């Protein structure tokens, strides 16, 4: 692990074992340049984000940690094109972000699935919107349903699924439209610890095989260390990046690995010493 403070410049963890398990880089780079956000409502203004600069390489997995209300979701919404920035610009590959696009998909803590559709139809939804023919839609959906280990549940409705299965379905639906970038906002935050651990491992595998660029928000330090090539820590609101850790652990990572546990502890130590513990308390367990 290499700690850098922001200002020394951002760079990417290089680990040959990562590229060896990622045969087809399918992601695009993200460039966040001086992005700031001030919300104005009913005459009151709330500065949510100070100018944020962040460069993410194609296929990189970057985790954002920070206290509640520091602007993490706001930043993801801006990158998704769902919320305009007050200042600055976001570039997804060669294109400046000016609105939502199928190259970027946002996933939330509560899987936003359609309750009136079964798993198969939920996963097919984006493909249908894109005008993909029924037969091809079904084939693609089945492939991603298998990938997230939901085989056999194609015809289940959302209320029949556990929280973890809902997140699997949401992930399959996102992957089915083949976005270059996954924006994940505490996607496992509402799950029990065992399900969370399992989904972390599976997400790492999916990322390694698809090569997507992932920007992942969590308040769990261990989760960030388990998944990220880099872990960035935001300050309390107005958010800005105050610390950066490059995570050089080999992949695939094992949650019980001593080096992973040690790195989690080391980051928690730094955060607590600096008074910047996510959510202001002990985390990462
Ligand atoms: P986080 O995801 O880090 O918990 P958010 O990005 O959700 O933080 O919010 C950052 C700040 O911006 C908070 O103070 C929040 O209340 C405020 N905020 C977020 N969305 C809006 C909005 N639509 N209107 C006004 N204030 C907002
Ligand atoms: Mg949030």
Short mmCIF file of N, CA, C and O and ligand atoms in Angstrom, two decimals, residues 72-73 185-186 217, ligand 2:
data_model
loop_
_atom_site.label_atom_id
_atom_site.label_comp_id
_atom_site.label_asym_id
_atom_site.label_seq_id
_atom_site.Cartn_x
_atom_site.Cartn_y
_atom_site.Cartn_z
N UNK A 72 -20.47 12.28 -1.65
CA UNK A 72 -20.10 11.11 -2.47
C UNK A 72 -21.19 10.80 -3.50
O UNK A 72 -20.90 10.60 -4.69
N UNK A 73 -22.44 10.74 -3.02
CA UNK A 73 -23.54 10.44 -3.95
C UNK A 73 -23.69 11.55 -4.98
O UNK A 73 -24.00 11.29 -6.14
N UNK A 185 -23.11 3.07 -5.64
CA UNK A 185 -23.28 3.90 -4.45
C UNK A 185 -23.69 3.03 -3.26
O UNK A 185 -24.88 2.74 -3.09
N UNK A 186 -22.72 2.62 -2.46
CA UNK A 186 -22.94 1.75 -1.31
C UNK A 186 -23.84 0.57 -1.67
O UNK A 186 -24.84 0.31 -0.98
N UNK A 217 -18.61 3.72 -4.09
CA UNK A 217 -18.71 4.45 -2.82
C UNK A 217 -19.05 3.47 -1.70
O UNK A 217 -19.94 2.63 -1.85
MG1 LIG B 2 -24.66 8.88 -0.30
#
